[in-house]
PDB file of N, CA and C in Angstrom:
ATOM      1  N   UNK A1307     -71.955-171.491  24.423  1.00 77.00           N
ATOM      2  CA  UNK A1307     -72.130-172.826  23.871  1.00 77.00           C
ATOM      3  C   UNK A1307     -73.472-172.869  23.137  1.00 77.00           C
ATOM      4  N   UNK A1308     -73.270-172.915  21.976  1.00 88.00           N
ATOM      5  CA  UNK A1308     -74.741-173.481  21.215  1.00 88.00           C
ATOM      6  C   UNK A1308     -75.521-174.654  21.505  1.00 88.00           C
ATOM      7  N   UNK A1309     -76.853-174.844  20.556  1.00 90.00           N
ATOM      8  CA  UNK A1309     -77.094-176.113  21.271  1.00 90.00           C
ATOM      9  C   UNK A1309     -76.900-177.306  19.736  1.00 90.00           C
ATOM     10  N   UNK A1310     -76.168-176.474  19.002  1.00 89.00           N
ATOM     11  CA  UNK A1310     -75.106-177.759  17.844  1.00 89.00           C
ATOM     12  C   UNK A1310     -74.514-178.201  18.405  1.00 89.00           C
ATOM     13  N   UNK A1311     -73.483-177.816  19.638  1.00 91.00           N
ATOM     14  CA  UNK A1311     -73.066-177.969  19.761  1.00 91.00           C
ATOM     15  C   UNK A1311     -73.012-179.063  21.424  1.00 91.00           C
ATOM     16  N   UNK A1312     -74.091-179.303  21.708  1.00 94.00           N
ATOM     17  CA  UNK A1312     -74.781-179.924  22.721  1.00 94.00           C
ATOM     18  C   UNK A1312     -75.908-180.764  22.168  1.00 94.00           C
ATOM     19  N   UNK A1313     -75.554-181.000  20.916  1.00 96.00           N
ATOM     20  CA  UNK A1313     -76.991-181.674  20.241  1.00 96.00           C
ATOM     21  C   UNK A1313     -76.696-183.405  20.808  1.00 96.00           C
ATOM     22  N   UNK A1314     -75.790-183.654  21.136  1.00 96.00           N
ATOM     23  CA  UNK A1314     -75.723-184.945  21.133  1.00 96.00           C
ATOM     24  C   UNK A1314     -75.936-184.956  22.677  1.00 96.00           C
ATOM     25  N   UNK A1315     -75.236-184.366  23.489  1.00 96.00           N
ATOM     26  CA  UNK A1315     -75.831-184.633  24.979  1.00 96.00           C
ATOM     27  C   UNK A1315     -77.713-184.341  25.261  1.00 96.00           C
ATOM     28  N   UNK A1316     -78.258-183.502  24.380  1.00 97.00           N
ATOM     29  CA  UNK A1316     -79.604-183.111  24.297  1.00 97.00           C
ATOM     30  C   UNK A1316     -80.106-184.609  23.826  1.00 97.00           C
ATOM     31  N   UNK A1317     -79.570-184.866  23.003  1.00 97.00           N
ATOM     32  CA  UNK A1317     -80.571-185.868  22.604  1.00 97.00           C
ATOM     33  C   UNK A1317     -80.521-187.574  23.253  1.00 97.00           C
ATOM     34  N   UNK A1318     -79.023-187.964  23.886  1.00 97.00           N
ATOM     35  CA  UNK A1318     -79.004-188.422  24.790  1.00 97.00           C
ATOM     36  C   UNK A1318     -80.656-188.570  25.967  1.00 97.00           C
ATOM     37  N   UNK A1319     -80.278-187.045  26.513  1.00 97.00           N
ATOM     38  CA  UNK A1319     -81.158-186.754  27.185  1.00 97.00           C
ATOM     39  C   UNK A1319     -82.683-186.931  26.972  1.00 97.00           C
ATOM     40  N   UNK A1320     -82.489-186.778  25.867  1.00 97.00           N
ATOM     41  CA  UNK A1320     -84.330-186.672  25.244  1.00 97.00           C
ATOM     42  C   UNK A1320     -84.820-188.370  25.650  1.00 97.00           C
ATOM     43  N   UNK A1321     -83.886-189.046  24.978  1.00 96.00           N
ATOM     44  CA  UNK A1321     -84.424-190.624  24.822  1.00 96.00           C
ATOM     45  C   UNK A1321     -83.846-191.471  26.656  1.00 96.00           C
ATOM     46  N   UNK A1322     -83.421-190.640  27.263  1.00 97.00           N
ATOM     47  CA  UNK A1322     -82.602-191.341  28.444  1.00 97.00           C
ATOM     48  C   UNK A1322     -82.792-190.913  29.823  1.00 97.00           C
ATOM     49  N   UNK A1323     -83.529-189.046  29.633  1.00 97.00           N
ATOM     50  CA  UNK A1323     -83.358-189.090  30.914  1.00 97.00           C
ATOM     51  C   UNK A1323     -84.306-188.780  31.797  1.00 97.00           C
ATOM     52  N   UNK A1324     -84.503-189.047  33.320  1.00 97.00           N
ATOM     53  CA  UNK A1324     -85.452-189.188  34.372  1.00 97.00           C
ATOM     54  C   UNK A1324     -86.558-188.173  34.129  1.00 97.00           C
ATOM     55  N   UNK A1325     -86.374-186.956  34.268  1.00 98.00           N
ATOM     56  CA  UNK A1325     -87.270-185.869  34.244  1.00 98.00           C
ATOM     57  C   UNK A1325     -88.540-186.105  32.743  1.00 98.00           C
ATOM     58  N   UNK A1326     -89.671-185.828  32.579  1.00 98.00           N
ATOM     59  CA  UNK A1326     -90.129-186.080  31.736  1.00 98.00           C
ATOM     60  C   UNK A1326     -90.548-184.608  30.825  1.00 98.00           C
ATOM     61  N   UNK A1327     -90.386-183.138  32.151  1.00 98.00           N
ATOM     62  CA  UNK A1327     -90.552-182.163  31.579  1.00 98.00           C
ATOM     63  C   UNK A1327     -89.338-181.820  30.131  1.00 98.00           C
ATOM     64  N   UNK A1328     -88.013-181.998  31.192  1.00 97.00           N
ATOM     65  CA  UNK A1328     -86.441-182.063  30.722  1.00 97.00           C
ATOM     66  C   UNK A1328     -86.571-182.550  29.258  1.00 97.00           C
ATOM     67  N   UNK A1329     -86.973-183.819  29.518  1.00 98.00           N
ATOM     68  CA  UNK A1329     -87.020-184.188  28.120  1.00 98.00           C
ATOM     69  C   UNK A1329     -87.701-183.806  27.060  1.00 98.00           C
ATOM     70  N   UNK A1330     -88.934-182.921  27.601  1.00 98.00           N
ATOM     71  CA  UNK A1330     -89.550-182.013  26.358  1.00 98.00           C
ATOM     72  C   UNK A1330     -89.006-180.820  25.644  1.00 98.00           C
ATOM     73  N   UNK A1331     -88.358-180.141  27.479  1.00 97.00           N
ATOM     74  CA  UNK A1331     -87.466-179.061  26.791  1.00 97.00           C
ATOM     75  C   UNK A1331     -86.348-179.501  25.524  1.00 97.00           C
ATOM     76  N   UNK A1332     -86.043-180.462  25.932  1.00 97.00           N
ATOM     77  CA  UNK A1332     -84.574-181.504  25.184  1.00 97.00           C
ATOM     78  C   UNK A1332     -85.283-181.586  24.276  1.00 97.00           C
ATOM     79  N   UNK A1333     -86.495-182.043  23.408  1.00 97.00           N
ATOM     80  CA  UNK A1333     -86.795-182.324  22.462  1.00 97.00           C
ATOM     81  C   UNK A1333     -87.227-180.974  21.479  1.00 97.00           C
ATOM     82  N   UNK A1334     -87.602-179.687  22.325  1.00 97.00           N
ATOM     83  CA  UNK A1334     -87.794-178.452  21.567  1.00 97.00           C
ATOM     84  C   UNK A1334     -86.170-177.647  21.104  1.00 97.00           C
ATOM     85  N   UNK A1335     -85.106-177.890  21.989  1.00 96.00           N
ATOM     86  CA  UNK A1335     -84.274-177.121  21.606  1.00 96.00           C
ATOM     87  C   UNK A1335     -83.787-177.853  20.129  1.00 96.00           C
ATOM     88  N   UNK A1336     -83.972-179.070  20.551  1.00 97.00           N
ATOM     89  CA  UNK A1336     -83.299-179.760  19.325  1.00 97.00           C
ATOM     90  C   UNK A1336     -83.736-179.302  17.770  1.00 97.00           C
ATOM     91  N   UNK A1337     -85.341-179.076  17.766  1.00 95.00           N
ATOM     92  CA  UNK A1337     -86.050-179.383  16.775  1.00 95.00           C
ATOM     93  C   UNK A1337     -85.312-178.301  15.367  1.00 95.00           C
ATOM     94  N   UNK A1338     -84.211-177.201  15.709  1.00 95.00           N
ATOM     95  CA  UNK A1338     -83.780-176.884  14.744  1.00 95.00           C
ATOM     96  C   UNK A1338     -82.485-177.545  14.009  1.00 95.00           C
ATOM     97  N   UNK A1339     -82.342-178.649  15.596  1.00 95.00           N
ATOM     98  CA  UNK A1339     -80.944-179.492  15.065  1.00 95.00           C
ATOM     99  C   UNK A1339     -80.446-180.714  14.088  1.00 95.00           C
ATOM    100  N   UNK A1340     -79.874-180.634  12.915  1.00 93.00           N
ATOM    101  CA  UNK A1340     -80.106-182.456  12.080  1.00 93.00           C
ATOM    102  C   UNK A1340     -78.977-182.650  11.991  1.00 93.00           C
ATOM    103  N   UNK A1341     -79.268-183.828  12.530  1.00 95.00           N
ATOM    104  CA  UNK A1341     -78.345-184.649  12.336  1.00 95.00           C
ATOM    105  C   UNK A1341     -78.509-186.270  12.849  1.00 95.00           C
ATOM    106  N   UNK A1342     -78.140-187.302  12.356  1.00 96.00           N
ATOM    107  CA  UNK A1342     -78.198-188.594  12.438  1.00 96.00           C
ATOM    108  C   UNK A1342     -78.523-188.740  13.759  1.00 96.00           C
ATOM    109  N   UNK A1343     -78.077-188.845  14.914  1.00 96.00           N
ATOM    110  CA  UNK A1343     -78.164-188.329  16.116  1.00 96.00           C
ATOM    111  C   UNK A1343     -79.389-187.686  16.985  1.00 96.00           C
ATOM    112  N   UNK A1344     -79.849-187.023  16.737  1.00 97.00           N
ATOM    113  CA  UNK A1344     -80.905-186.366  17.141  1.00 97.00           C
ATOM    114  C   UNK A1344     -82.124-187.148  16.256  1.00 97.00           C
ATOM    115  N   UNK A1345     -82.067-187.278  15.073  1.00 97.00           N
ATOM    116  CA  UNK A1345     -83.336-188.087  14.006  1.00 97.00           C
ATOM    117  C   UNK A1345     -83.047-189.326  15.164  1.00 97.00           C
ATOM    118  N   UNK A1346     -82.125-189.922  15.563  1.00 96.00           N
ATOM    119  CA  UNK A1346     -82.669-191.427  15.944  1.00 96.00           C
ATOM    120  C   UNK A1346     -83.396-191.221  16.998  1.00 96.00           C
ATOM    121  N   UNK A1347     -82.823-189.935  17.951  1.00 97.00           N
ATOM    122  CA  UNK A1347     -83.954-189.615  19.482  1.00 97.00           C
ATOM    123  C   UNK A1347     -85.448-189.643  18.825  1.00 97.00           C
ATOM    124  N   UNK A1348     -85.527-188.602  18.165  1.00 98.00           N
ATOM    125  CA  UNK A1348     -86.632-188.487  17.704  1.00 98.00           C
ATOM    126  C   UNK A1348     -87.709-189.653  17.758  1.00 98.00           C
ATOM    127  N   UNK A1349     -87.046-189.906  16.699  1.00 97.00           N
ATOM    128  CA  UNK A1349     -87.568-191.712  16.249  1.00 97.00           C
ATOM    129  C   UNK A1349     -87.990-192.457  17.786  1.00 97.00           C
ATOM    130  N   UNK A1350     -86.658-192.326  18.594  1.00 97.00           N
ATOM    131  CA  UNK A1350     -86.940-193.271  19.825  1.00 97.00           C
ATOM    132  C   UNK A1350     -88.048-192.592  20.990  1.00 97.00           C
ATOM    133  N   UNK A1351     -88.118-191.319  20.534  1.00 98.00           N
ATOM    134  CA  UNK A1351     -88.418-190.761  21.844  1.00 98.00           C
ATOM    135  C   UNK A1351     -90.479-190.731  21.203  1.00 98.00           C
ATOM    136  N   UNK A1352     -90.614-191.428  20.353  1.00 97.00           N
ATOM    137  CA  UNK A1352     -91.688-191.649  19.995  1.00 97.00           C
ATOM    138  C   UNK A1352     -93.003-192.856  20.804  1.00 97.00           C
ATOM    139  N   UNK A1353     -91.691-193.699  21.533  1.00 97.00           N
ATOM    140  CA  UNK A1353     -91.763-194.652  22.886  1.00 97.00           C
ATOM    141  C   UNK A1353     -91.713-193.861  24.190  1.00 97.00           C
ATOM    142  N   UNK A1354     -91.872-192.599  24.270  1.00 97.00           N
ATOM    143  CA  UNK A1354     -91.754-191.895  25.528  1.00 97.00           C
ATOM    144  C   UNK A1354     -93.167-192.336  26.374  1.00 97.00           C
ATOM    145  N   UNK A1355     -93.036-192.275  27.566  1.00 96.00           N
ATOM    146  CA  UNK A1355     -93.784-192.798  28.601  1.00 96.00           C
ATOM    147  C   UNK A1355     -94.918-191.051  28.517  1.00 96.00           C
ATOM    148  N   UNK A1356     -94.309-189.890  28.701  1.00 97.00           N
ATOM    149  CA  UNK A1356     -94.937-188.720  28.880  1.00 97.00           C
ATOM    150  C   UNK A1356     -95.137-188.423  26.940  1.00 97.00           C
ATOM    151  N   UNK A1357     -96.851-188.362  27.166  1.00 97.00           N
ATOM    152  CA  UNK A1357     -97.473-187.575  26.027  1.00 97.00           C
ATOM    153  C   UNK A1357     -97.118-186.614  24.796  1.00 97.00           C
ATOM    154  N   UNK A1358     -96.486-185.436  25.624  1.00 97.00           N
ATOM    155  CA  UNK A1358     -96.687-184.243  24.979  1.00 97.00           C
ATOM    156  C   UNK A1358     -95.125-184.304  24.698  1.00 97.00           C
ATOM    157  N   UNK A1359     -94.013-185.358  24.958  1.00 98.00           N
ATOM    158  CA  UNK A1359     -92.595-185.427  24.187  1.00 98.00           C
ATOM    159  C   UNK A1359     -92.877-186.512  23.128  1.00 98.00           C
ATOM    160  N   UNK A1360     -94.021-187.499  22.819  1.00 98.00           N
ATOM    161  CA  UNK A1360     -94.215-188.100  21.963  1.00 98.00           C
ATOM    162  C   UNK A1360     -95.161-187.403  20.840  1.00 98.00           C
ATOM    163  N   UNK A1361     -95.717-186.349  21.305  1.00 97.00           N
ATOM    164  CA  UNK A1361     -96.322-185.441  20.064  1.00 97.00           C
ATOM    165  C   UNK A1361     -95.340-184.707  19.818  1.00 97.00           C
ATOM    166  N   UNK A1362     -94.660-183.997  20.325  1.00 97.00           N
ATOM    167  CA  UNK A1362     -93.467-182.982  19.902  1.00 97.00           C
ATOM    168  C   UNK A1362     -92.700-183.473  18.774  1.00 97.00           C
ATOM    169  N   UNK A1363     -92.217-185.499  19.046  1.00 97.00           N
ATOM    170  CA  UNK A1363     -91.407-185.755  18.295  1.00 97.00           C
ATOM    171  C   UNK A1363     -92.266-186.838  17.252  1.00 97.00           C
ATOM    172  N   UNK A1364     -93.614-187.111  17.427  1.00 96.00           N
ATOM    173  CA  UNK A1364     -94.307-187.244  16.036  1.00 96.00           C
ATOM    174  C   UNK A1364     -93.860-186.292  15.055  1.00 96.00           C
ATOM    175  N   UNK A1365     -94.457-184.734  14.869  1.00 94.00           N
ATOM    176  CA  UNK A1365     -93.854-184.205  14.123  1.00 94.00           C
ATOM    177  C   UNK A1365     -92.418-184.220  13.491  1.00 94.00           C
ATOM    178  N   UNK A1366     -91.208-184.240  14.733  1.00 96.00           N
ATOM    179  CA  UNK A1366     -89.959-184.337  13.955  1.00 96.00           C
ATOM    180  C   UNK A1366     -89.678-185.067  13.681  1.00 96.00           C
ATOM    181  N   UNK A1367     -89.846-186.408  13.495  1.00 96.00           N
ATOM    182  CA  UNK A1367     -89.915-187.601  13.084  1.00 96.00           C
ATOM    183  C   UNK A1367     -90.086-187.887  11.662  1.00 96.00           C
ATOM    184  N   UNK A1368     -91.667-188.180  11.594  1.00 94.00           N
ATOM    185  CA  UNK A1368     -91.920-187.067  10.035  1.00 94.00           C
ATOM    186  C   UNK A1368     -91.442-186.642   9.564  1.00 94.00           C
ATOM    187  N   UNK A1369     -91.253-185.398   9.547  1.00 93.00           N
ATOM    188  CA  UNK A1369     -90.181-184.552   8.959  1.00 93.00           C
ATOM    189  C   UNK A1369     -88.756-184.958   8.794  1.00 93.00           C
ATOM    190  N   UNK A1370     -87.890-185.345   9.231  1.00 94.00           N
ATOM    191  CA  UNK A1370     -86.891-185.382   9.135  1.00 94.00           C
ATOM    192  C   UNK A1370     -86.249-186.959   8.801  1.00 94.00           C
ATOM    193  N   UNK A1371     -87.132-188.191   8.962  1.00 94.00           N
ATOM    194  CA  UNK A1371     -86.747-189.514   8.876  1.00 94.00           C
ATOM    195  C   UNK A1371     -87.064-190.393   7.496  1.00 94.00           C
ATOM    196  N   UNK A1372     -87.791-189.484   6.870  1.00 92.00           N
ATOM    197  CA  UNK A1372     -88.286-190.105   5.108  1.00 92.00           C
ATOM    198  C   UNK A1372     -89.064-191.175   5.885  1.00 92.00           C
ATOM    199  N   UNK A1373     -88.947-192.405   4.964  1.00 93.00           N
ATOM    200  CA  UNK A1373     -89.916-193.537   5.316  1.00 93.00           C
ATOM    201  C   UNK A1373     -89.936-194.191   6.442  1.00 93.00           C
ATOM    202  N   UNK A1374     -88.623-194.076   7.318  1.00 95.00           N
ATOM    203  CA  UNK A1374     -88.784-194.433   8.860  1.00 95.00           C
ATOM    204  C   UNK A1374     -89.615-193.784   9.763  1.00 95.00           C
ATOM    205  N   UNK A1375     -89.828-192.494   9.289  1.00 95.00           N
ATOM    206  CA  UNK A1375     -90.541-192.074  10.065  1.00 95.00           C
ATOM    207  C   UNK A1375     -91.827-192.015   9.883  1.00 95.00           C
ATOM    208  N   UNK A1376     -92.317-191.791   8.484  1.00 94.00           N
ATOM    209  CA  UNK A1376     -93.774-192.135   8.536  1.00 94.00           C
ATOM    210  C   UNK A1376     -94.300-193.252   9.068  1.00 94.00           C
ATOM    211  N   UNK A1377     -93.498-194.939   8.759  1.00 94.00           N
ATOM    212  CA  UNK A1377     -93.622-195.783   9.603  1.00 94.00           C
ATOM    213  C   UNK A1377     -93.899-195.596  11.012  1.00 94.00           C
ATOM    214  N   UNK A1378     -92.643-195.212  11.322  1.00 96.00           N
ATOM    215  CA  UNK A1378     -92.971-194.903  13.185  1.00 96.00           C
ATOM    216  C   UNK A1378     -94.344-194.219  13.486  1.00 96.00           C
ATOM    217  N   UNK A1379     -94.499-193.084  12.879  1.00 96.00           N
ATOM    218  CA  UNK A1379     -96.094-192.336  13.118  1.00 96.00           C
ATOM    219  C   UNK A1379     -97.203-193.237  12.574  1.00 96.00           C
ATOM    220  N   UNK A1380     -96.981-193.828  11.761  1.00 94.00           N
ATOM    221  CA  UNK A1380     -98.394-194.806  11.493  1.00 94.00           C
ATOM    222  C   UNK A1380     -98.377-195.564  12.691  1.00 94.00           C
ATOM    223  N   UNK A1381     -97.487-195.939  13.063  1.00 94.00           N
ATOM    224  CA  UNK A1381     -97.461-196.771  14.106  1.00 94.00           C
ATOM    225  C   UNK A1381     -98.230-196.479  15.650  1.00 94.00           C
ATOM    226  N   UNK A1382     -98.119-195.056  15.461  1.00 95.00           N
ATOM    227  CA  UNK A1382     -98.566-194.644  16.902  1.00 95.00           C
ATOM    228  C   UNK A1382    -100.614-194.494  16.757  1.00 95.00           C
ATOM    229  N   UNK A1383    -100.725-194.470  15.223  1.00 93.00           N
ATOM    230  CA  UNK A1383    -102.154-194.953  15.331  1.00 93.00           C
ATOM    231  C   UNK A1383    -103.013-195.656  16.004  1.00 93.00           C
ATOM    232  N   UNK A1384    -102.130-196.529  17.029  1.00 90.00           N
ATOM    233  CA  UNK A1384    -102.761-197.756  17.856  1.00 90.00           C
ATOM    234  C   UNK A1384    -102.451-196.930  19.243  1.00 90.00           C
ATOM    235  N   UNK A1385    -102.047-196.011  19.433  1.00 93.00           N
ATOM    236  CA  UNK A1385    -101.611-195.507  21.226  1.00 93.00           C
ATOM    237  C   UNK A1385    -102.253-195.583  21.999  1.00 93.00           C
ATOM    238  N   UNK A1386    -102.538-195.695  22.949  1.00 93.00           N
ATOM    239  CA  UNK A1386    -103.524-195.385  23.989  1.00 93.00           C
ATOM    240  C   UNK A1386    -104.024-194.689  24.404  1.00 93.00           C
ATOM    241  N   UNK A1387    -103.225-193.311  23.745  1.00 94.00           N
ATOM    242  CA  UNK A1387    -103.940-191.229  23.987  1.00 94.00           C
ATOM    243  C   UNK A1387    -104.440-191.166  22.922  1.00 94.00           C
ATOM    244  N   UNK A1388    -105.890-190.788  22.775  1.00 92.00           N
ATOM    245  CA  UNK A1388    -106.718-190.065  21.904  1.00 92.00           C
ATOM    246  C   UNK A1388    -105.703-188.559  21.581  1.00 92.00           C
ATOM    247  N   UNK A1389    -104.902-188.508  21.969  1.00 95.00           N
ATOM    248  CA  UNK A1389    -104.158-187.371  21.274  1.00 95.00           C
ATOM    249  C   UNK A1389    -102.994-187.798  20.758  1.00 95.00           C
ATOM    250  N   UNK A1390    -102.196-188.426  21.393  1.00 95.00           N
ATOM    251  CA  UNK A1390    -101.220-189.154  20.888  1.00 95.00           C
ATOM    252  C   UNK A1390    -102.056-189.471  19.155  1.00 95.00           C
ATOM    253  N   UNK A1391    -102.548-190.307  18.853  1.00 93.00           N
ATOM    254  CA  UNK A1391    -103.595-190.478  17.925  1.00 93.00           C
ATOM    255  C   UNK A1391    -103.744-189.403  16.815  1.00 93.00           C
ATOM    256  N   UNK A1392    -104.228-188.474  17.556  1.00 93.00           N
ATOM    257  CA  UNK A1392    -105.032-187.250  16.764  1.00 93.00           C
ATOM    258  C   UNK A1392    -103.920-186.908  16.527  1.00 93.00           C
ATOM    259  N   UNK A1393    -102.547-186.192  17.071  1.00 95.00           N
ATOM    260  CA  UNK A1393    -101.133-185.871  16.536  1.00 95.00           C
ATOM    261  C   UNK A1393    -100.629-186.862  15.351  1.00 95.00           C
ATOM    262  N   UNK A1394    -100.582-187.894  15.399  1.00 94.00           N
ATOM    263  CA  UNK A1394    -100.134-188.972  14.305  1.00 94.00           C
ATOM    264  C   UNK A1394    -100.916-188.628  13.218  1.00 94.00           C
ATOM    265  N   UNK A1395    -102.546-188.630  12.880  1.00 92.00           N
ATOM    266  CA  UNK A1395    -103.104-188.379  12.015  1.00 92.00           C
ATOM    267  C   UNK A1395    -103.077-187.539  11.529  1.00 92.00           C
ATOM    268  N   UNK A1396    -103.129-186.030  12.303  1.00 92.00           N
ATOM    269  CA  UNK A1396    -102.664-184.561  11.875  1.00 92.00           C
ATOM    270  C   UNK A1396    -101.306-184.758  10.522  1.00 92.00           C
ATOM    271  N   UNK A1397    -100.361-185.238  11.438  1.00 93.00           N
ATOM    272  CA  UNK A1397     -98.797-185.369  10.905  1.00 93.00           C
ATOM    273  C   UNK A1397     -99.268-185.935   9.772  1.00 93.00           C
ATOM    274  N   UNK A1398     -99.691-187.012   9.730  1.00 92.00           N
ATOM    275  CA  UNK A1398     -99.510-187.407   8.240  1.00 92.00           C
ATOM    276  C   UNK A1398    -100.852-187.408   7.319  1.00 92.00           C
ATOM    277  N   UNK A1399    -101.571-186.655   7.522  1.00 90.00           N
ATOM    278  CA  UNK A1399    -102.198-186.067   6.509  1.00 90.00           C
ATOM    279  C   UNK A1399    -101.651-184.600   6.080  1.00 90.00           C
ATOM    280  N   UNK A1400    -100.298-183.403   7.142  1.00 90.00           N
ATOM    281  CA  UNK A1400     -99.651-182.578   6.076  1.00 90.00           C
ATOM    282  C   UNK A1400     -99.102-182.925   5.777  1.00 90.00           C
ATOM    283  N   UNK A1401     -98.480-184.371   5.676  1.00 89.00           N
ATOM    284  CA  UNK A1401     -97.339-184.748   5.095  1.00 89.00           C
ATOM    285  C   UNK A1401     -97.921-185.497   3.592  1.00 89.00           C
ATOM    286  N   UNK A1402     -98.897-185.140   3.691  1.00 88.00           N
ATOM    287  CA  UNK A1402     -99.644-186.529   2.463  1.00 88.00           C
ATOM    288  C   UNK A1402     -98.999-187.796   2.619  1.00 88.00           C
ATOM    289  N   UNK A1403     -99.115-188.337   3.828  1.00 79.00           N
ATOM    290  CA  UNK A1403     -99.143-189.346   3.595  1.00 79.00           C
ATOM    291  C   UNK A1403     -99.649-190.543   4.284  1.00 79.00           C
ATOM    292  N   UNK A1404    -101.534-189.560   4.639  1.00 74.00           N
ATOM    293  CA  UNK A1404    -102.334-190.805   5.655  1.00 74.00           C
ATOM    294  C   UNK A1404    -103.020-192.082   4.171  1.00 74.00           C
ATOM    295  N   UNK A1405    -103.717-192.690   5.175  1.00 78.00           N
ATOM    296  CA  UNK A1405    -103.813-193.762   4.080  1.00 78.00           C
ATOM    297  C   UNK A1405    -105.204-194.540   4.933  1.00 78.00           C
ATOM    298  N   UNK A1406    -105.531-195.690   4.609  1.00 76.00           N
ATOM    299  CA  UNK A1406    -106.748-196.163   4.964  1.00 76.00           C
ATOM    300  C   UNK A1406    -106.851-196.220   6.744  1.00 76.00           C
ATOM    301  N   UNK A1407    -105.530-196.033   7.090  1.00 75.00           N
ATOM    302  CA  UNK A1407    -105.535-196.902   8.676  1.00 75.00           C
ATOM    303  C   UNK A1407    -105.430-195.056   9.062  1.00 75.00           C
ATOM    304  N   UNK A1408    -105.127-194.561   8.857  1.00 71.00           N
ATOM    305  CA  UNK A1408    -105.715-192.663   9.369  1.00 71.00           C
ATOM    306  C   UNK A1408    -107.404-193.208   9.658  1.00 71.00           C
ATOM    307  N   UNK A1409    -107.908-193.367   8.305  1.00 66.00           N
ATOM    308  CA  UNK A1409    -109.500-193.031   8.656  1.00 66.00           C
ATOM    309  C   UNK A1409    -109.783-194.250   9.557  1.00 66.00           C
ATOM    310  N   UNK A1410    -109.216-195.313   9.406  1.00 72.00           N
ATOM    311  CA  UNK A1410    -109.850-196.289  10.446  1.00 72.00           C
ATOM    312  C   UNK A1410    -109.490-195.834  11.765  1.00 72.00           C
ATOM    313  N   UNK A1411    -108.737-195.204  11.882  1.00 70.00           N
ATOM    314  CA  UNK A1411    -108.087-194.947  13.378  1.00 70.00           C
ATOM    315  C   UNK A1411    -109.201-194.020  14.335  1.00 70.00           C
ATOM    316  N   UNK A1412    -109.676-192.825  13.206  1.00 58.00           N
ATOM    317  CA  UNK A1412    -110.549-192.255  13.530  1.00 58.00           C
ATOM    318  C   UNK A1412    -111.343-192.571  13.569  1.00 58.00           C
ATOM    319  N   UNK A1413    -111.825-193.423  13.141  1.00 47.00           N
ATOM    320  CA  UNK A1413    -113.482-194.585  13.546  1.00 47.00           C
ATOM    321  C   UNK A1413    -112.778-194.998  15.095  1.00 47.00           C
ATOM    322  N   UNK A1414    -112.086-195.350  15.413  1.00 52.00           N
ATOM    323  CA  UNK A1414    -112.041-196.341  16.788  1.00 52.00           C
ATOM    324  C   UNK A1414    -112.740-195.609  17.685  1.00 52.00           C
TER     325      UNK A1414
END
């Protein structure tokens, strides 16, 4: 079984389920997977309670959501992790597309 072929129970998982490691693994297998489906985890799993599945899916977010997703990552400019933070700003300055609230963010 591939994991195309499990992309939709993965990503289920990513945005739904208990474990918080689980859901990181869930969010790395995915990251070669597109499809409508997995972009919305992404997107959602940007609200994750654990850190390091909301940096994982800053990046794919970005990448894969056009202007929803840069939205969503500007958004996380306000987080409460100085890394959470520093990941958002990273992201969208390779993406060209930080803007005044990048550098203000980094003043806070």
């Amino acid at each position: 079984v591939s994991v195309e072929q499990k992309a939709e129970e993965l990503a289920h998982y990513l945005e739904h389920g208990d474990d918080p490691r689980l859901r990181l693994r869930c969010s790395h297998l995915l990251g070669p997977v597109h499809s409508p489906t997995v972009d919305r985890a992404f997107l959602r799993a940007l609200g994750d309670p654990f850190e390091p599945v909301v940096e994982w899916s800053c990046h794919e977010a970005a990448e894969r959501c056009g202007a929803d997703g840069t939205a969503a990552v500007m958004g996380l400019l306000n987080h409460s992790s100085w890394q959470v933070r520093l990941t958002a700003c990273t992201t969208l300055i390779q993406q060209k597309t930080a803007d005044q609230r990048v550098v203000e963010s980094g003043a806070a």
